[in-house]
Amino acid sequence: MPPTDHFATEQRIELALSTLNKARENKGHIPTYRELALDYEVPRSTLGHHDHGRIPRKEDNERKRYLTIGEEEVLVNWCLEIQDYCFPPRISLVKEMAIYLYSKRNAEHAKSIGCNWHLAFLDHHPELGIKYSGQIEHV
């Protein structure tokens, strides 16, 4: 089975939901989820979940992140700036900066950072290209 284009699928879901909402407003024939799913080539269950208010997975994952997207951009720019000065940012230093950025937003609700947070951060931002040095990182 070929890989699906999630962006195109989300667009088709939005189109199907807008069609459904227009039909509800006009009080005409209200199509079923099954009809809409066949017309727009989207999963029927997903269409129903979105119509009943379920948050899309991408938005839900963004809500669960330690830093907001803007804070992560600041952290990435900071890491790139440090790399320009030929000073490799250590994982512990990046974590400290992330904690600092988080504490600026949520001073009273301090939340500790996970021990593997940096792995997810690097997955989200491959442009950093941080190289591991066993001797430096395990000191």
XYZ file of N, CA and C in Angstrom:
417
model
N 0.840 -1.170 0.000
C 0.000 0.000 0.000
C 0.892 1.243 0.000
N 0.658 2.213 -0.894
C 1.509 3.397 -0.954
C 1.301 4.286 0.268
N 2.342 5.051 0.633
C 2.198 5.930 1.787
C 1.160 7.018 1.509
N 0.447 7.401 2.545
C -0.578 8.420 2.377
C 0.000 9.797 2.649
N -0.534 10.780 1.956
C -0.146 12.160 2.188
C -1.078 12.714 3.258
N -0.570 12.836 4.481
C -1.413 13.227 5.607
C -1.972 14.636 5.439
N -1.190 15.514 4.805
C -1.670 16.879 4.599
C -2.880 16.883 3.675
N -2.819 16.104 2.593
C -3.943 16.024 1.663
C -5.150 15.378 2.336
N -4.916 14.382 3.164
C -6.014 13.734 3.882
C -6.694 14.722 4.817
N -5.907 15.511 5.538
C -6.488 16.515 6.431
C -7.319 17.522 5.645
N -6.836 17.908 4.465
C -7.595 18.848 3.636
C -8.919 18.237 3.198
N -8.891 16.967 2.813
C -10.130 16.310 2.386
C -11.102 16.173 3.556
N -10.586 15.917 4.743
C -11.448 15.839 5.926
C -12.103 17.194 6.183
N -11.318 18.270 6.076
C -11.872 19.610 6.277
C -12.941 19.931 5.239
N -12.703 19.537 3.987
C -13.708 19.760 2.939
C -14.986 18.983 3.232
N -14.841 17.747 3.658
C -16.015 16.930 3.975
C -16.797 17.534 5.137
N -16.092 18.014 6.148
C -16.776 18.619 7.295
C -17.456 19.930 6.918
N -16.811 20.711 6.035
C -17.464 21.955 5.608
C -18.715 21.649 4.793
N -18.677 20.599 3.972
C -19.867 20.181 3.230
C -20.978 19.771 4.192
N -20.620 19.031 5.216
C -21.596 18.590 6.209
C -22.209 19.783 6.945
N -21.374 20.740 7.332
C -21.874 21.911 8.059
C -22.777 22.777 7.184
N -22.420 22.914 5.895
C -23.272 23.681 4.981
C -24.627 23.008 4.821
N -24.632 21.683 4.732
C -25.895 20.954 4.598
C -26.743 21.119 5.856
N -26.104 21.154 7.016
C -26.844 21.350 8.268
C -27.453 22.748 8.338
N -26.694 23.757 7.857
C -27.191 25.131 7.878
C -28.373 25.310 6.931
N -28.304 24.678 5.757
C -29.356 24.825 4.753
C -30.561 23.946 5.043
N -30.433 23.090 6.010
C -31.499 22.166 6.412
C -32.000 21.329 5.232
N -31.080 21.044 4.325
C -31.417 20.174 3.201
C -31.054 18.742 3.539
N -30.698 17.987 2.508
C -30.278 16.598 2.714
C -28.945 16.606 3.449
N -28.924 16.005 4.614
C -27.685 15.916 5.390
C -27.042 14.576 5.071
N -25.865 14.617 4.432
C -25.209 13.352 4.077
C -24.707 12.627 5.318
N -24.636 11.320 5.219
C -24.116 10.516 6.321
C -22.595 10.534 6.268
N -21.980 10.110 7.371
C -20.520 10.018 7.392
C -20.038 9.046 6.317
N -20.798 7.996 6.104
C -20.417 6.992 5.107
C -20.401 7.604 3.710
N -21.429 8.372 3.374
C -21.486 9.015 2.062
C -20.326 9.986 1.879
N -20.084 10.801 2.897
C -18.985 11.764 2.818
C -17.634 11.063 2.724
N -17.470 9.989 3.482
C -16.205 9.252 3.459
C -15.939 8.681 2.073
N -16.971 8.181 1.426
C -16.799 7.647 0.073
C -16.527 8.763 -0.927
N -17.234 9.885 -0.799
C -17.055 10.997 -1.735
C -15.668 11.626 -1.629
N -15.175 11.791 -0.411
C -13.908 12.494 -0.192
C -12.728 11.557 0.068
N -12.968 10.260 0.037
C -11.919 9.248 0.220
C -11.162 9.442 1.537
N -11.923 9.523 2.613
C -11.347 9.628 3.951
C -11.977 8.554 4.828
N -11.314 8.153 5.906
C -11.903 7.152 6.801
C -13.173 7.682 7.468
N -14.207 6.872 7.473
C -15.487 7.264 8.058
C -15.343 7.564 9.543
N -14.604 6.720 10.250
C -14.460 6.911 11.698
C -13.722 8.216 12.009
N -12.702 8.529 11.228
C -11.956 9.768 11.444
C -12.852 10.975 11.212
N -13.663 10.892 10.181
C -14.595 11.976 9.879
C -15.561 12.197 11.046
N -16.085 11.115 11.582
C -16.991 11.226 12.724
C -16.309 11.779 13.958
N -15.079 11.331 14.204
C -14.345 11.817 15.373
C -14.080 13.316 15.261
N -13.670 13.763 14.073
C -13.408 15.190 13.883
C -14.695 15.998 14.051
N -15.801 15.469 13.549
C -17.077 16.175 13.655
C -17.525 16.296 15.109
N -17.186 15.339 15.926
C -17.584 15.365 17.336
C -16.554 16.062 18.224
N -15.540 16.690 17.613
C -14.627 17.538 18.365
C -13.315 16.934 18.799
N -12.966 15.751 18.322
C -11.674 15.179 18.699
C -10.562 16.022 18.084
N -9.528 16.241 18.850
C -8.394 17.036 18.386
C -7.532 16.176 17.474
N -7.118 16.709 16.308
C -6.225 15.937 15.439
C -4.921 15.590 16.159
N -4.329 14.473 15.802
C -3.147 13.956 16.487
C -2.004 14.968 16.490
N -1.790 15.648 15.367
C -0.680 16.591 15.288
C -0.853 17.715 16.305
N -2.052 18.269 16.389
C -2.303 19.339 17.352
C -2.210 18.828 18.783
N -2.646 17.611 19.016
C -2.587 17.038 20.353
C -1.137 16.821 20.774
N -0.295 16.378 19.846
C 1.115 16.174 20.168
C 1.814 17.497 20.446
N 1.444 18.550 19.721
C 2.035 19.861 19.982
C 1.664 20.347 21.381
N 0.465 20.037 21.812
C 0.010 20.447 23.138
C 0.789 19.727 24.237
N 1.262 18.519 23.955
C 1.964 17.718 24.956
C 3.459 18.027 25.035
N 3.970 18.826 24.134
C 5.404 19.120 24.136
C 5.797 19.954 25.348
N 7.056 19.820 25.714
C 7.585 20.558 26.861
C 7.657 22.046 26.535
N 8.166 22.380 25.350
C 8.277 23.765 24.909
C 7.276 24.033 23.792
N 6.859 25.280 23.673
C 6.002 25.647 22.558
C 6.850 25.700 21.292
N 6.193 25.804 20.149
C 6.921 25.854 18.884
C 7.818 27.088 18.838
N 7.322 28.212 19.326
C 8.124 29.434 19.361
C 9.344 29.296 20.257
N 9.162 28.670 21.412
C 10.292 28.465 22.321
C 11.314 27.519 21.709
N 10.837 26.503 20.993
C 11.774 25.592 20.334
C 12.557 26.316 19.245
N 11.909 27.237 18.530
C 12.620 28.015 17.511
C 13.708 28.868 18.145
N 13.403 29.467 19.291
C 14.405 30.259 20.009
C 15.573 29.370 20.413
N 15.280 28.190 20.909
C 16.326 27.263 21.337
C 17.174 26.798 20.152
N 16.541 26.531 19.014
C 17.281 26.123 17.813
C 18.196 27.252 17.359
N 17.673 28.480 17.312
C 18.507 29.621 16.904
C 19.674 29.818 17.858
N 19.433 29.616 19.142
C 20.497 29.738 20.132
C 21.574 28.676 19.900
N 21.154 27.444 19.626
C 22.113 26.360 19.364
C 22.932 26.652 18.107
N 22.270 27.136 17.062
C 22.983 27.449 15.820
C 23.956 28.603 16.019
N 23.573 29.575 16.831
C 24.456 30.703 17.106
C 25.693 30.246 17.876
N 25.488 29.361 18.834
C 26.622 28.827 19.594
C 27.543 28.020 18.680
N 26.957 27.261 17.749
C 27.767 26.485 16.805
C 28.581 27.401 15.899
N 28.035 28.576 15.561
C 28.776 29.529 14.734
C 30.041 30.013 15.432
N 30.028 30.032 16.754
C 31.204 30.423 17.527
C 32.132 29.245 17.799
N 31.884 28.128 17.114
C 32.695 26.907 17.254
C 32.652 26.351 18.680
N 31.543 26.546 19.333
C 31.349 26.002 20.669
C 30.211 24.995 20.581
N 30.519 23.708 20.639
C 29.451 22.715 20.486
C 28.519 22.716 21.698
N 27.225 22.864 21.462
C 26.301 22.857 22.602
C 26.145 21.449 23.167
N 26.471 21.292 24.416
C 26.318 19.992 25.066
C 24.849 19.751 25.368
N 24.489 18.491 25.474
C 23.101 18.133 25.746
C 22.651 18.737 27.069
N 23.506 18.701 28.057
C 23.133 19.258 29.360
C 22.884 20.760 29.264
N 23.658 21.447 28.427
C 23.488 22.887 28.255
C 22.184 23.201 27.522
N 21.855 22.389 26.520
C 20.598 22.574 25.785
C 19.415 22.325 26.717
N 19.526 21.309 27.564
C 18.452 21.029 28.527
C 18.286 22.180 29.518
N 19.402 22.737 29.984
C 19.324 23.865 30.913
C 18.631 25.054 30.266
N 18.945 25.308 28.994
C 18.310 26.413 28.282
C 16.816 26.143 28.101
N 16.450 24.890 27.829
C 15.036 24.533 27.678
C 14.292 24.743 28.994
N 14.910 24.357 30.097
C 14.294 24.560 31.414
C 14.124 26.053 31.691
N 15.127 26.839 31.307
C 15.044 28.288 31.496
C 13.880 28.877 30.693
N 13.757 28.468 29.421
C 12.665 28.972 28.582
C 11.308 28.557 29.139
N 11.220 27.326 29.616
C 9.961 26.839 30.193
C 9.612 27.610 31.463
N 10.616 27.880 32.293
C 10.353 28.576 33.557
C 9.922 30.020 33.322
N 10.335 30.614 32.206
C 9.893 31.971 31.881
C 8.395 31.994 31.597
N 7.883 30.924 31.017
C 6.462 30.836 30.679
C 5.640 30.353 31.867
N 6.133 29.361 32.593
C 5.400 28.745 33.707
C 6.248 28.784 34.969
N 6.352 29.939 35.574
C 7.204 30.068 36.756
C 6.642 29.303 37.947
N 5.320 29.337 38.135
C 4.743 28.698 39.319
C 4.504 27.211 39.126
N 4.411 26.743 37.884
C 4.165 25.321 37.622
C 5.410 24.685 37.006
N 6.479 24.660 37.747
C 7.728 24.106 37.240
C 7.575 22.609 37.003
N 7.983 22.176 35.832
C 7.892 20.767 35.458
C 9.285 20.321 35.032
N 9.717 19.185 35.535
C 11.058 18.721 35.189
C 11.079 18.206 33.754
N 12.245 18.238 33.181
C 12.425 17.798 31.803
C 12.760 16.310 31.818
N 12.286 15.574 30.833
C 12.536 14.142 30.768
C 13.984 13.825 30.423
N 14.446 12.655 30.827
C 15.845 12.294 30.588
C 16.120 12.083 29.098
N 15.121 11.742 28.303
C 15.305 11.545 26.863
C 14.672 12.658 26.037
N 14.398 13.794 26.642
C 13.764 14.906 25.942
C 14.597 15.345 24.747
N 15.905 15.348 24.912
C 16.779 15.831 23.845
C 16.657 14.982 22.579
N 16.337 13.705 22.709
C 16.196 12.844 21.530
C 15.002 13.275 20.684
N 13.882 13.557 21.332
C 12.704 14.031 20.601
C 12.965 15.417 20.017
N 13.675 16.254 20.757
C 13.993 17.599 20.273
C 14.843 17.522 19.007
N 15.818 16.641 19.003
C 16.662 16.488 17.815
C 15.888 15.880 16.650
N 14.916 15.018 16.935
C 14.070 14.475 15.867
C 13.235 15.575 15.226
N 12.761 16.519 16.038
C 11.956 17.620 15.509
C 12.799 18.620 14.736
N 14.100 18.693 15.043
C 14.970 19.709 14.443
C 16.262 19.073 13.928
N 16.192 18.386 12.797
C 17.393 17.724 12.270
C 18.463 18.702 11.791
N 18.104 19.979 11.617
C 19.086 20.960 11.157
C 20.177 21.216 12.185
N 19.939 20.819 13.420
C 20.957 21.028 14.444
C 22.153 20.120 14.229
N 21.908 18.882 13.926
C 22.998 17.955 13.645
C 23.996 17.848 14.776
N 23.522 17.771 16.000
C 24.425 17.649 17.143
C 25.106 16.291 17.085
N 26.423 16.309 17.212
C 27.193 15.071 17.195
C 27.510 14.686 18.634
N 27.410 13.395 18.889
C 27.666 12.896 20.236
C 29.152 12.601 20.405
N 29.669 12.966 21.538
C 31.026 12.628 21.904
C 30.947 11.949 23.260
N 31.217 10.673 23.273
C 31.077 9.901 24.501
C 31.902 10.452 25.643
N 33.103 10.942 25.334
C 33.966 11.448 26.389
C 33.411 12.732 26.998
N 32.827 13.585 26.174
C 32.325 14.860 26.685
C 30.995 14.672 27.394
N 30.083 13.929 26.780
C 28.727 13.828 27.308
C 28.632 13.011 28.586
N 29.567 12.145 28.849
C 29.482 11.302 30.037
C 30.320 11.828 31.192
N 30.786 13.051 31.094
C 31.586 13.645 32.169
C 30.678 14.170 33.242
